[in-house]
mmCIF file of C-alpha atoms and ligand atoms in Angstrom:
data_model
loop_
_atom_site.group_PDB
_atom_site.id
_atom_site.type_symbol
_atom_site.label_atom_id
_atom_site.label_comp_id
_atom_site.label_asym_id
_atom_site.label_seq_id
_atom_site.Cartn_x
_atom_site.Cartn_y
_atom_site.Cartn_z
ATOM 1 C CA MET A 516 -40.670 1.626 14.218
ATOM 2 C CA GLN A 517 -37.279 0.205 15.228
ATOM 3 C CA THR A 518 -34.467 2.703 15.642
ATOM 4 C CA HIS A 519 -30.703 2.445 16.031
ATOM 5 C CA THR A 520 -30.156 5.882 17.494
ATOM 6 C CA THR A 521 -26.493 6.632 18.234
ATOM 7 C CA GLU A 522 -25.121 7.070 21.779
ATOM 8 C CA GLN A 523 -24.373 10.703 20.921
ATOM 9 C CA PHE A 524 -28.121 11.395 20.724
ATOM 10 C CA LEU A 525 -29.253 8.899 23.363
ATOM 11 C CA ASN A 526 -27.066 10.751 25.858
ATOM 12 C CA THR A 527 -29.142 13.909 25.533
ATOM 13 C CA PRO A 528 -32.756 14.477 26.754
ATOM 14 C CA GLN A 529 -33.644 15.903 23.329
ATOM 15 C CA GLY A 530 -32.205 12.884 21.489
ATOM 16 C CA ARG A 531 -34.004 10.432 23.785
ATOM 17 C CA GLU A 532 -37.276 12.281 23.328
ATOM 18 C CA ALA A 533 -36.895 12.282 19.538
ATOM 19 C CA ASP A 534 -35.989 8.597 19.556
ATOM 20 C CA ALA A 535 -39.106 7.737 21.586
ATOM 21 C CA ILE A 536 -41.313 9.719 19.197
ATOM 22 C CA VAL A 537 -39.827 8.034 16.106
ATOM 23 C CA ARG A 538 -40.346 4.621 17.760
ATOM 24 C CA SER A 539 -44.034 5.393 18.307
ATOM 25 C CA CYS A 540 -44.595 5.699 14.540
ATOM 26 C CA VAL A 541 -45.798 2.506 12.859
ATOM 27 C CA HIS A 542 -45.148 3.880 9.383
ATOM 28 C CA CYS A 543 -48.756 3.373 8.255
ATOM 29 C CA GLY A 544 -48.857 6.610 6.218
ATOM 30 C CA PHE A 545 -52.419 7.644 7.187
ATOM 31 C CA CYS A 546 -51.023 11.079 8.044
ATOM 32 C CA ASN A 547 -50.021 11.770 4.431
ATOM 33 C CA ALA A 548 -53.698 12.067 3.523
ATOM 34 C CA THR A 549 -54.116 15.235 5.593
ATOM 35 C CA CYS A 550 -50.690 16.800 5.113
ATOM 36 C CA PRO A 551 -50.913 20.032 3.082
ATOM 37 C CA THR A 552 -47.368 19.829 1.704
ATOM 38 C CA TYR A 553 -47.765 16.192 0.672
ATOM 39 C CA GLN A 554 -51.028 17.118 -1.046
ATOM 40 C CA LEU A 555 -49.301 19.931 -2.942
ATOM 41 C CA LEU A 556 -45.976 18.298 -3.789
ATOM 42 C CA GLY A 557 -46.812 14.575 -3.870
ATOM 43 C CA ASP A 558 -43.318 13.678 -2.614
ATOM 44 C CA GLU A 559 -43.084 11.150 0.252
ATOM 45 C CA LEU A 560 -40.325 13.265 1.813
ATOM 46 C CA ASP A 561 -42.705 16.248 1.921
ATOM 47 C CA GLY A 562 -45.162 14.296 4.042
ATOM 48 C CA PRO A 563 -44.980 13.436 7.759
ATOM 49 C CA ARG A 564 -44.029 9.791 7.300
ATOM 50 C CA GLY A 565 -41.118 10.694 5.015
ATOM 51 C CA ARG A 566 -39.954 13.447 7.333
ATOM 52 C CA ILE A 567 -40.057 11.066 10.291
ATOM 53 C CA TYR A 568 -37.886 8.717 8.252
ATOM 54 C CA LEU A 569 -35.427 11.556 7.568
ATOM 55 C CA MET A 570 -35.234 12.303 11.291
ATOM 56 C CA LYS A 571 -34.708 8.606 12.047
ATOM 57 C CA GLN A 572 -31.716 8.661 9.688
ATOM 58 C CA LEU A 573 -30.395 11.746 11.441
ATOM 59 C CA LEU A 574 -30.667 10.061 14.861
ATOM 60 C CA GLU A 575 -28.910 6.976 13.493
ATOM 61 C CA GLY A 576 -25.945 9.077 12.486
ATOM 62 C CA LYS A 577 -26.506 8.934 8.712
ATOM 63 C CA THR A 578 -25.397 11.911 6.664
ATOM 64 C CA VAL A 579 -27.891 14.741 6.561
ATOM 65 C CA SER A 580 -27.777 17.273 3.762
ATOM 66 C CA ALA A 581 -29.310 20.502 2.514
ATOM 67 C CA LYS A 582 -32.013 18.304 0.977
ATOM 68 C CA THR A 583 -32.966 16.956 4.432
ATOM 69 C CA GLN A 584 -33.090 20.530 5.690
ATOM 70 C CA MET A 585 -35.263 21.592 2.743
ATOM 71 C CA HIS A 586 -37.872 18.879 3.396
ATOM 72 C CA LEU A 587 -38.040 19.835 7.085
ATOM 73 C CA ASP A 588 -38.213 23.546 6.202
ATOM 74 C CA ARG A 589 -41.168 22.883 3.923
ATOM 75 C CA CYS A 590 -43.143 21.441 6.837
ATOM 76 C CA LEU A 591 -45.648 24.002 8.135
ATOM 77 C CA SER A 592 -45.626 22.613 11.702
ATOM 78 C CA CYS A 593 -49.412 22.681 11.289
ATOM 79 C CA ARG A 594 -49.739 19.341 13.144
ATOM 80 C CA SER A 595 -52.616 18.185 10.968
ATOM 81 C CA CYS A 596 -50.753 14.867 10.854
ATOM 82 C CA GLU A 597 -50.981 14.608 14.649
ATOM 83 C CA THR A 598 -54.759 14.887 14.495
ATOM 84 C CA THR A 599 -54.884 12.087 11.916
ATOM 85 C CA CYS A 600 -52.289 9.751 13.417
ATOM 86 C CA PRO A 601 -53.872 6.702 15.083
ATOM 87 C CA SER A 602 -50.690 6.024 17.085
ATOM 88 C CA GLY A 603 -50.493 9.434 18.768
ATOM 89 C CA VAL A 604 -47.096 10.336 17.276
ATOM 90 C CA GLU A 605 -46.019 13.736 18.613
ATOM 91 C CA TYR A 606 -44.802 14.919 15.257
ATOM 92 C CA GLY A 607 -44.769 18.654 16.102
ATOM 93 C CA ARG A 608 -42.242 18.189 18.896
ATOM 94 C CA LEU A 609 -40.183 15.813 16.754
ATOM 95 C CA VAL A 610 -39.875 18.209 13.845
ATOM 96 C CA ASP A 611 -38.792 21.038 16.146
ATOM 97 C CA ILE A 612 -36.051 18.844 17.623
ATOM 98 C CA GLY A 613 -35.145 17.552 14.157
ATOM 99 C CA ARG A 614 -34.802 21.029 12.707
ATOM 100 C CA GLU A 615 -32.498 22.161 15.481
ATOM 101 C CA LEU A 616 -30.300 19.076 15.107
ATOM 102 C CA VAL A 617 -30.156 19.387 11.312
ATOM 103 C CA ASP A 618 -29.318 23.097 11.541
ATOM 104 C CA LYS A 619 -26.324 22.181 13.718
ATOM 105 C CA GLN A 620 -24.988 19.940 10.949
ATOM 106 C CA VAL A 621 -26.025 21.722 7.762
ATOM 107 C CA LYS A 622 -24.923 25.298 7.346
ATOM 108 C CA ARG A 623 -27.510 27.565 5.776
ATOM 109 C CA THR A 624 -26.645 30.098 3.087
ATOM 110 C CA GLY A 625 -25.666 33.550 4.308
ATOM 111 C CA PHE A 626 -28.900 35.106 3.026
ATOM 112 C CA ASP A 627 -31.034 32.466 4.718
ATOM 113 C CA ARG A 628 -29.224 32.970 8.031
ATOM 114 C CA ILE A 629 -29.649 36.755 7.830
ATOM 115 C CA LYS A 630 -33.381 36.436 7.063
ATOM 116 C CA ARG A 631 -33.928 34.122 10.031
ATOM 117 C CA PHE A 632 -31.850 36.277 12.342
ATOM 118 C CA VAL A 633 -33.719 39.449 11.346
ATOM 119 C CA LEU A 634 -37.105 37.739 11.802
ATOM 120 C CA ARG A 635 -36.152 36.602 15.304
ATOM 121 C CA LYS A 636 -34.624 39.892 16.344
ATOM 122 C CA ILE A 637 -37.482 42.074 15.072
ATOM 123 C CA LEU A 638 -40.737 40.135 15.301
ATOM 124 C CA SER A 639 -40.208 38.970 18.885
ATOM 125 C CA PHE A 640 -39.586 42.468 20.261
ATOM 126 C CA PRO A 641 -42.644 44.782 20.241
ATOM 127 C CA SER A 642 -40.646 48.047 20.376
ATOM 128 C CA ARG A 643 -38.427 47.060 17.424
ATOM 129 C CA PHE A 644 -41.351 45.655 15.488
ATOM 130 C CA SER A 645 -43.424 48.767 16.127
ATOM 131 C CA LEU A 646 -40.658 50.980 14.723
ATOM 132 C CA PHE A 647 -40.284 48.694 11.709
ATOM 133 C CA LEU A 648 -44.038 48.663 11.048
ATOM 134 C CA LYS A 649 -44.485 52.414 11.454
ATOM 135 C CA THR A 650 -41.679 53.012 8.943
ATOM 136 C CA ALA A 651 -43.213 50.536 6.490
ATOM 137 C CA GLN A 652 -46.661 52.160 6.885
ATOM 138 C CA LYS A 653 -45.190 55.611 6.288
ATOM 139 C CA PHE A 654 -43.527 54.574 3.024
ATOM 140 C CA LYS A 655 -46.215 52.094 1.967
ATOM 141 C CA ALA A 656 -46.980 54.002 -1.250
ATOM 142 C CA PHE A 657 -43.454 53.430 -2.530
ATOM 143 C CA PHE A 658 -43.474 49.630 -2.202
ATOM 144 C CA PRO A 659 -44.427 47.257 -5.056
ATOM 145 C CA ALA A 660 -47.976 45.855 -4.837
ATOM 146 C CA SER A 661 -46.788 42.419 -3.610
ATOM 147 C CA ILE A 662 -45.197 44.005 -0.513
ATOM 148 C CA LYS A 663 -47.817 46.742 -0.086
ATOM 149 C CA GLN A 664 -50.554 44.161 0.450
ATOM 150 C CA LYS A 665 -48.571 42.669 3.346
ATOM 151 C CA ILE A 666 -48.347 45.973 5.253
ATOM 152 C CA PRO A 667 -51.424 46.229 7.483
ATOM 153 C CA ASN A 668 -53.085 49.569 8.183
ATOM 154 C CA ARG A 669 -52.790 51.094 11.634
ATOM 155 C CA GLN A 670 -55.678 50.331 14.016
ATOM 156 C CA GLU A 671 -57.356 53.082 16.057
ATOM 157 C CA ILE A 672 -56.815 51.646 19.516
ATOM 158 C CA LEU A 673 -60.018 51.084 21.496
ATOM 159 C CA GLU A 674 -60.046 51.874 25.214
ATOM 160 C CA TRP A 675 -59.919 49.024 27.722
ATOM 161 C CA PRO A 676 -62.652 49.014 30.378
ATOM 162 C CA ASP A 677 -61.371 50.665 33.569
ATOM 163 C CA LYS A 678 -63.517 48.816 36.111
ATOM 164 C CA SER A 679 -61.736 46.725 38.718
ATOM 165 C CA ARG A 680 -63.273 43.281 39.226
ATOM 166 C CA ILE A 681 -62.770 40.617 41.848
ATOM 167 C CA ARG A 682 -62.313 37.955 39.176
ATOM 168 C CA LYS A 683 -59.154 38.606 37.182
ATOM 169 C CA VAL A 684 -57.467 36.810 34.309
ATOM 170 C CA LEU A 685 -54.085 37.594 32.824
ATOM 171 C CA VAL A 686 -53.621 38.151 29.122
ATOM 172 C CA LEU A 687 -50.569 37.467 27.002
ATOM 173 C CA GLU A 688 -50.220 40.727 25.084
ATOM 174 C CA GLY A 689 -47.831 39.067 22.667
ATOM 175 C CA CYS A 690 -45.415 40.679 20.253
ATOM 176 C CA ALA A 691 -46.784 41.122 16.709
ATOM 177 C CA GLN A 692 -50.437 41.104 17.778
ATOM 178 C CA SER A 693 -49.946 43.861 20.359
ATOM 179 C CA ILE A 694 -48.616 46.127 17.589
ATOM 180 C CA ILE A 695 -50.670 45.203 14.513
ATOM 181 C CA THR A 696 -54.070 44.290 15.967
ATOM 182 C CA PRO A 697 -54.146 45.638 19.551
ATOM 183 C CA ASN A 698 -57.943 45.711 19.368
ATOM 184 C CA THR A 699 -58.106 41.941 19.601
ATOM 185 C CA ASN A 700 -57.152 42.240 23.257
ATOM 186 C CA SER A 701 -59.243 45.433 23.723
ATOM 187 C CA ALA A 702 -62.253 43.451 22.503
ATOM 188 C CA THR A 703 -61.328 40.576 24.815
ATOM 189 C CA ALA A 704 -61.111 42.980 27.775
ATOM 190 C CA SER A 705 -64.469 44.448 26.810
ATOM 191 C CA VAL A 706 -66.250 41.076 26.452
ATOM 192 C CA LEU A 707 -64.817 39.776 29.723
ATOM 193 C CA ASP A 708 -65.732 43.000 31.518
ATOM 194 C CA LYS A 709 -69.348 42.493 30.422
ATOM 195 C CA ILE A 710 -69.405 39.169 32.231
ATOM 196 C CA GLY A 711 -67.649 40.481 35.337
ATOM 197 C CA ILE A 712 -64.045 39.479 34.693
ATOM 198 C CA GLU A 713 -61.138 41.924 34.556
ATOM 199 C CA LEU A 714 -58.386 41.358 32.014
ATOM 200 C CA ILE A 715 -54.994 42.328 33.391
ATOM 201 C CA THR A 716 -51.484 42.475 31.934
ATOM 202 C CA ALA A 717 -48.137 41.702 33.536
ATOM 203 C CA ASN A 718 -45.209 44.068 33.293
ATOM 204 C CA GLY A 719 -42.207 42.362 31.768
ATOM 205 C CA ALA A 720 -44.086 39.683 29.819
ATOM 206 C CA GLY A 721 -43.586 39.596 26.062
ATOM 207 C CA CYS A 722 -43.133 37.199 23.173
ATOM 208 C CA CYS A 723 -44.197 33.635 24.004
ATOM 209 C CA GLY A 724 -41.031 32.307 22.351
ATOM 210 C CA ALA A 725 -42.742 30.697 19.359
ATOM 211 C CA ILE A 726 -40.804 32.576 16.690
ATOM 212 C CA SER A 727 -37.388 31.649 18.095
ATOM 213 C CA TYR A 728 -38.501 28.123 18.908
ATOM 214 C CA HIS A 729 -39.718 27.401 15.381
ATOM 215 C CA LEU A 730 -36.560 28.954 13.904
ATOM 216 C CA SER A 731 -34.305 26.507 15.788
ATOM 217 C CA ALA A 732 -33.131 29.087 18.360
ATOM 218 C CA ASN A 733 -34.234 26.987 21.325
ATOM 219 C CA GLU A 734 -32.145 28.634 24.051
ATOM 220 C CA GLU A 735 -33.445 32.044 22.999
ATOM 221 C CA ALA A 736 -37.013 30.685 23.057
ATOM 222 C CA LEU A 737 -36.532 29.222 26.546
ATOM 223 C CA GLY A 738 -35.317 32.646 27.700
ATOM 224 C CA PHE A 739 -38.600 34.239 26.540
ATOM 225 C CA MET A 740 -40.551 31.494 28.309
ATOM 226 C CA ARG A 741 -38.714 31.959 31.626
ATOM 227 C CA ARG A 742 -39.200 35.721 31.392
ATOM 228 C CA ASN A 743 -42.959 35.306 30.944
ATOM 229 C CA ILE A 744 -43.182 32.889 33.856
ATOM 230 C CA ASP A 745 -41.309 35.383 36.074
ATOM 231 C CA ALA A 746 -43.676 38.175 34.983
ATOM 232 C CA TRP A 747 -46.878 36.147 35.454
ATOM 233 C CA TRP A 748 -46.015 34.289 38.633
ATOM 234 C CA PRO A 749 -46.670 37.063 41.214
ATOM 235 C CA LEU A 750 -50.094 37.725 39.634
ATOM 236 C CA ILE A 751 -50.921 34.027 39.635
ATOM 237 C CA GLU A 752 -50.026 33.946 43.331
ATOM 238 C CA GLU A 753 -52.324 36.932 43.871
ATOM 239 C CA GLY A 754 -55.213 34.956 42.432
ATOM 240 C CA ALA A 755 -55.359 35.527 38.657
ATOM 241 C CA GLU A 756 -57.557 32.656 37.522
ATOM 242 C CA ALA A 757 -56.002 31.973 34.142
ATOM 243 C CA ILE A 758 -53.694 33.183 31.398
ATOM 244 C CA VAL A 759 -55.868 34.029 28.445
ATOM 245 C CA ILE A 760 -54.406 33.814 24.972
ATOM 246 C CA THR A 761 -56.098 35.337 21.950
ATOM 247 C CA ALA A 762 -53.531 34.238 19.360
ATOM 248 C CA SER A 763 -53.865 30.475 19.054
ATOM 249 C CA GLY A 764 -50.290 30.125 17.781
ATOM 250 C CA CYS A 765 -48.991 31.600 21.040
ATOM 251 C CA GLY A 766 -51.502 29.574 23.061
ATOM 252 C CA ALA A 767 -50.221 26.305 21.614
ATOM 253 C CA VAL A 768 -46.665 27.195 22.679
ATOM 254 C CA VAL A 769 -47.533 28.457 26.188
ATOM 255 C CA LYS A 770 -49.493 25.257 26.779
ATOM 256 C CA ASP A 771 -46.230 23.444 25.938
ATOM 257 C CA TYR A 772 -44.109 25.390 28.474
ATOM 258 C CA ALA A 773 -44.501 22.465 30.898
ATOM 259 C CA ASP A 774 -42.928 20.090 28.406
ATOM 260 C CA LEU A 775 -40.304 22.447 27.090
ATOM 261 C CA LEU A 776 -39.055 23.414 30.562
ATOM 262 C CA LYS A 777 -39.440 20.026 32.246
ATOM 263 C CA HIS A 778 -35.652 19.609 32.590
ATOM 264 C CA ASP A 779 -35.152 23.049 34.144
ATOM 265 C CA VAL A 780 -35.075 22.521 37.925
ATOM 266 C CA ASN A 781 -35.845 26.175 38.612
ATOM 267 C CA TYR A 782 -38.811 26.481 36.279
ATOM 268 C CA ALA A 783 -40.303 23.010 35.715
ATOM 269 C CA GLN A 784 -42.915 23.227 38.482
ATOM 270 C CA LYS A 785 -43.976 26.785 37.671
ATOM 271 C CA ALA A 786 -44.088 25.994 33.941
ATOM 272 C CA LYS A 787 -46.429 23.086 34.642
ATOM 273 C CA ILE A 788 -48.833 25.329 36.564
ATOM 274 C CA ILE A 789 -48.616 28.058 33.900
ATOM 275 C CA SER A 790 -49.438 25.565 31.147
ATOM 276 C CA GLU A 791 -52.397 24.235 33.123
ATOM 277 C CA LYS A 792 -53.730 27.756 33.640
ATOM 278 C CA THR A 793 -53.318 28.773 29.995
ATOM 279 C CA LYS A 794 -56.601 28.986 28.111
ATOM 280 C CA ASP A 795 -57.659 30.122 24.699
ATOM 281 C CA ILE A 796 -60.329 32.826 25.035
ATOM 282 C CA SER A 797 -62.857 30.341 23.619
ATOM 283 C CA GLU A 798 -62.190 27.970 26.540
ATOM 284 C CA ILE A 799 -62.873 30.787 29.003
ATOM 285 C CA LEU A 800 -66.148 31.766 27.340
ATOM 286 C CA LEU A 801 -67.241 28.146 27.116
ATOM 287 C CA GLN A 802 -67.323 28.095 30.930
ATOM 288 C CA GLU A 803 -69.244 31.381 31.291
ATOM 289 C CA SER A 804 -72.873 32.009 30.523
ATOM 290 C CA ILE A 805 -73.785 35.059 28.467
ATOM 291 C CA ASP A 806 -77.350 36.350 28.291
ATOM 292 C CA LEU A 807 -78.164 35.912 24.600
ATOM 293 C CA ASN A 808 -80.519 38.921 24.740
ATOM 294 C CA ARG A 809 -77.398 41.061 25.041
ATOM 295 C CA ILE A 810 -76.141 39.945 21.626
ATOM 296 C CA LYS A 811 -77.535 41.575 18.504
ATOM 297 C CA ILE A 812 -76.321 40.029 15.275
ATOM 298 C CA SER A 813 -75.701 42.579 12.532
ATOM 299 C CA THR A 814 -73.291 40.576 10.372
ATOM 300 C CA GLU A 815 -75.372 37.650 9.197
ATOM 301 C CA ASN A 816 -73.138 35.388 7.171
ATOM 302 C CA VAL A 817 -69.819 34.648 8.768
ATOM 303 C CA VAL A 818 -67.197 32.054 8.041
ATOM 304 C CA PHE A 819 -64.643 30.848 10.596
ATOM 305 C CA GLN A 820 -61.123 29.928 9.600
ATOM 306 C CA SER A 821 -59.911 27.493 12.235
ATOM 307 C CA PRO A 822 -56.152 28.002 12.719
ATOM 308 C CA CYS A 823 -54.039 24.843 12.805
ATOM 309 C CA SER A 824 -52.621 25.927 16.157
ATOM 310 C CA LEU A 825 -56.181 25.931 17.536
ATOM 311 C CA GLN A 826 -57.578 22.743 16.012
ATOM 312 C CA HIS A 827 -54.434 20.589 15.783
ATOM 313 C CA GLY A 828 -52.056 22.285 18.238
ATOM 314 C CA GLN A 829 -54.492 22.933 21.100
ATOM 315 C CA LYS A 830 -56.991 20.231 20.045
ATOM 316 C CA LEU A 831 -59.871 22.724 20.247
ATOM 317 C CA ASN A 832 -61.490 21.761 16.994
ATOM 318 C CA GLY A 833 -65.072 23.033 16.783
ATOM 319 C CA VAL A 834 -65.070 25.050 20.037
ATOM 320 C CA VAL A 835 -65.174 28.549 18.503
ATOM 321 C CA GLU A 836 -67.609 27.342 15.859
ATOM 322 C CA SER A 837 -70.037 26.017 18.478
ATOM 323 C CA LEU A 838 -69.753 29.219 20.532
ATOM 324 C CA LEU A 839 -70.468 31.429 17.516
ATOM 325 C CA LYS A 840 -73.467 29.295 16.542
ATOM 326 C CA HIS A 841 -74.714 29.408 20.135
ATOM 327 C CA TYR A 842 -74.484 33.223 20.099
ATOM 328 C CA GLY A 843 -76.643 33.222 16.960
ATOM 329 C CA PHE A 844 -74.223 33.687 14.071
ATOM 330 C CA ASN A 845 -74.933 31.950 10.822
ATOM 331 C CA LEU A 846 -71.702 30.079 10.210
ATOM 332 C CA ALA A 847 -70.874 28.785 6.736
ATOM 333 C CA GLN A 848 -69.353 25.325 6.258
ATOM 334 C CA VAL A 849 -65.724 25.226 5.065
ATOM 335 C CA ASP A 850 -64.376 22.511 2.781
ATOM 336 C CA ASN A 851 -61.104 20.942 3.940
ATOM 337 C CA ALA A 852 -61.172 23.016 7.115
ATOM 338 C CA HIS A 853 -58.315 20.895 8.500
ATOM 339 C CA LEU A 854 -55.849 22.314 5.948
ATOM 340 C CA CYS A 855 -53.457 25.157 6.773
ATOM 341 C CA CYS A 856 -53.919 28.615 5.196
ATOM 342 C CA GLY A 857 -50.156 28.870 4.620
ATOM 343 C CA SER A 858 -49.418 31.473 7.270
ATOM 344 C CA ALA A 859 -47.713 29.191 9.818
ATOM 345 C CA GLY A 860 -45.628 31.753 11.704
ATOM 346 C CA THR A 861 -42.756 32.846 9.490
ATOM 347 C CA TYR A 862 -43.575 30.257 6.790
ATOM 348 C CA SER A 863 -45.325 32.839 4.590
ATOM 349 C CA ILE A 864 -42.028 34.754 4.464
ATOM 350 C CA LEU A 865 -39.628 31.816 4.204
ATOM 351 C CA GLN A 866 -41.665 29.534 1.896
ATOM 352 C CA LYS A 867 -43.547 32.047 -0.212
ATOM 353 C CA GLU A 868 -44.648 29.824 -3.104
ATOM 354 C CA LEU A 869 -46.133 27.013 -1.035
ATOM 355 C CA SER A 870 -47.667 29.525 1.330
ATOM 356 C CA GLN A 871 -49.364 31.370 -1.553
ATOM 357 C CA GLN A 872 -50.770 28.170 -3.030
ATOM 358 C CA LEU A 873 -52.275 27.238 0.322
ATOM 359 C CA LEU A 874 -53.653 30.734 0.776
ATOM 360 C CA GLU A 875 -55.392 30.678 -2.599
ATOM 361 C CA GLU A 876 -56.984 27.299 -1.873
ATOM 362 C CA LYS A 877 -58.042 28.399 1.613
ATOM 363 C CA LEU A 878 -59.682 31.580 0.330
ATOM 364 C CA ILE A 879 -61.606 29.678 -2.333
ATOM 365 C CA ALA A 880 -62.939 27.384 0.406
ATOM 366 C CA LEU A 881 -63.731 30.229 2.803
ATOM 367 C CA GLN A 882 -65.434 32.491 0.251
ATOM 368 C CA LYS A 883 -67.367 29.712 -1.518
ATOM 369 C CA ASN A 884 -70.741 30.593 0.027
ATOM 370 C CA ALA A 885 -70.299 34.368 -0.302
ATOM 371 C CA PRO A 886 -69.905 35.251 3.388
ATOM 372 C CA GLU A 887 -69.715 38.898 4.511
ATOM 373 C CA LEU A 888 -66.875 38.373 6.930
ATOM 374 C CA ILE A 889 -64.060 35.930 7.727
ATOM 375 C CA VAL A 890 -63.241 35.483 11.400
ATOM 376 C CA THR A 891 -60.287 33.619 12.806
ATOM 377 C CA ALA A 892 -58.429 33.065 16.081
ATOM 378 C CA ASN A 893 -54.811 33.794 15.272
ATOM 379 C CA ILE A 894 -53.039 36.973 14.245
ATOM 380 C CA GLY A 895 -50.813 35.219 11.685
ATOM 381 C CA CYS A 896 -53.782 33.690 9.829
ATOM 382 C CA GLN A 897 -55.707 36.969 10.053
ATOM 383 C CA LEU A 898 -52.940 38.976 8.375
ATOM 384 C CA HIS A 899 -52.201 36.303 5.795
ATOM 385 C CA LEU A 900 -55.852 35.929 4.752
ATOM 386 C CA GLN A 901 -56.277 39.713 4.713
ATOM 387 C CA THR A 902 -53.622 40.104 2.004
ATOM 388 C CA GLN A 903 -55.924 38.571 -0.617
ATOM 389 C CA ALA A 904 -59.416 38.179 0.794
ATOM 390 C CA ASN A 905 -62.292 39.969 -0.950
ATOM 391 C CA ILE A 906 -64.027 40.564 2.368
ATOM 392 C CA PRO A 907 -62.863 41.809 5.795
ATOM 393 C CA VAL A 908 -60.987 39.468 8.135
ATOM 394 C CA LYS A 909 -60.936 39.898 11.910
ATOM 395 C CA HIS A 910 -60.586 38.004 15.166
ATOM 396 C CA TRP A 911 -63.890 36.390 16.188
ATOM 397 C CA ILE A 912 -63.738 38.052 19.621
ATOM 398 C CA GLU A 913 -63.968 41.461 17.890
ATOM 399 C CA LEU A 914 -67.130 40.329 16.142
ATOM 400 C CA LEU A 915 -68.602 39.168 19.444
ATOM 401 C CA ASP A 916 -67.669 42.446 21.167
ATOM 402 C CA GLU A 917 -69.276 44.508 18.371
ATOM 403 C CA SER A 918 -72.438 42.427 18.700
ATOM 404 C CA PHE A 919 -72.991 43.194 22.380
ATOM 405 C CA VAL A 920 -75.831 45.648 22.967
ATOM 406 C CA ALA A 921 -74.785 46.582 26.505
HETATM 407 S S1 LIG B 1583 -50.115 8.187 10.815
HETATM 408 FE FE1 LIG B 1583 -48.817 8.230 12.663
HETATM 409 S S2 LIG B 1583 -48.018 6.142 12.842
HETATM 410 FE FE2 LIG B 1583 -48.798 6.350 10.734
HETATM 411 S S3 LIG B 1583 -46.996 7.029 9.540
HETATM 412 FE FE3 LIG B 1583 -48.071 8.885 10.167
HETATM 413 S S4 LIG B 1583 -47.060 9.468 12.067
HETATM 414 FE FE4 LIG B 1583 -46.488 7.333 11.694
HETATM 415 S S1 LIG B 1584 -46.984 19.397 10.437
HETATM 416 FE FE1 LIG B 1584 -48.360 19.789 8.700
HETATM 417 S S2 LIG B 1584 -46.995 20.141 6.937
HETATM 418 FE FE2 LIG B 1584 -45.752 19.206 8.562
HETATM 419 S S3 LIG B 1584 -45.804 17.033 8.116
HETATM 420 FE FE3 LIG B 1584 -47.480 17.400 9.576
HETATM 421 S S4 LIG B 1584 -49.296 17.789 8.299
HETATM 422 FE FE4 LIG B 1584 -47.473 17.954 6.965
#
């Protein structure tokens, strides 16, 4: 697509990057077929091609309005369009740049700004979020049903194995996951211990930066990224083989550190190495052999919800599914598995109606063949599905850990 991007944008790395992405789009519209918001709303401007057109207008200096902002806000950043696009358009990066540029020109309402500020300042900080969650859990009985269902119960924290191993991998503890579902990483530590790998944590690491990044607070997000690199680097130098991520949403962002910090002379090289060493837990297990006699299946019928950040963001479509089948689980087929469940980071809070519609459709698809359990690979999806599922929802690594006999 031809663009007439203004000098103002062409003089910035962000503007040049956005311009190059817009130019790579041939406007064919194939992506609309797999876009959840286009499917729901039927409006060209609520599909990827229309949004790319809106961002082209922005780069060309045309007036952007609250309507432009609304269409970009409605995008889930699920990147299903990237998977479909035959021209390799990096839509996810474009929409993040576009949102930040639009937010600089279009002032949000006071309430909207407060909501976004509170989300960034609470969710990204485990100590603040823990206090917030504990208070909500304590007064859960007093909330209306619609809010009550969103407050998860406290998990009894399982012990981590205490054996030291020669092979070590680092884990991103994360922010929300470390507070709401700490047993995802306990289960990961336990599974890895069984195959001779020690899972270690780094003091000082924290939020991957995804929440700030997707809420147009890019400098704040880059600060989180640099902090994590500083925390991980000494352990990488000591020989940690990889950085294991058990929340696919965080994994997709950490794998992008190389790109996001490529203009930072102090961090670009380290960020590149960190991104290369970042692996979803499924990628680690794919490389390791597990004696199948050590796995005893007690939950027969399982269905896997593949998070967008795993299948579209990290391009790991089918990896967890093939592992689970290899371990002996009976995995149900899911219709329209490429579509988002509506969680999408803070989307379920900021775009409630669309998020709920997607959730209902996803649960119909997941529960169609009467499974006993839904497993997933991302904390956001897990919590979102849990609010209305008729059956338990957990991370697939917990299921694998529970199935080990020794
Ligand atoms: S499929 Fe790709 S090239 Fe075609 S309109 Fe969508 S983003 Fe552009
Ligand atoms: S990221 Fe998802 S919601 Fe946004 S345009 Fe692409 S397919 Fe549609």
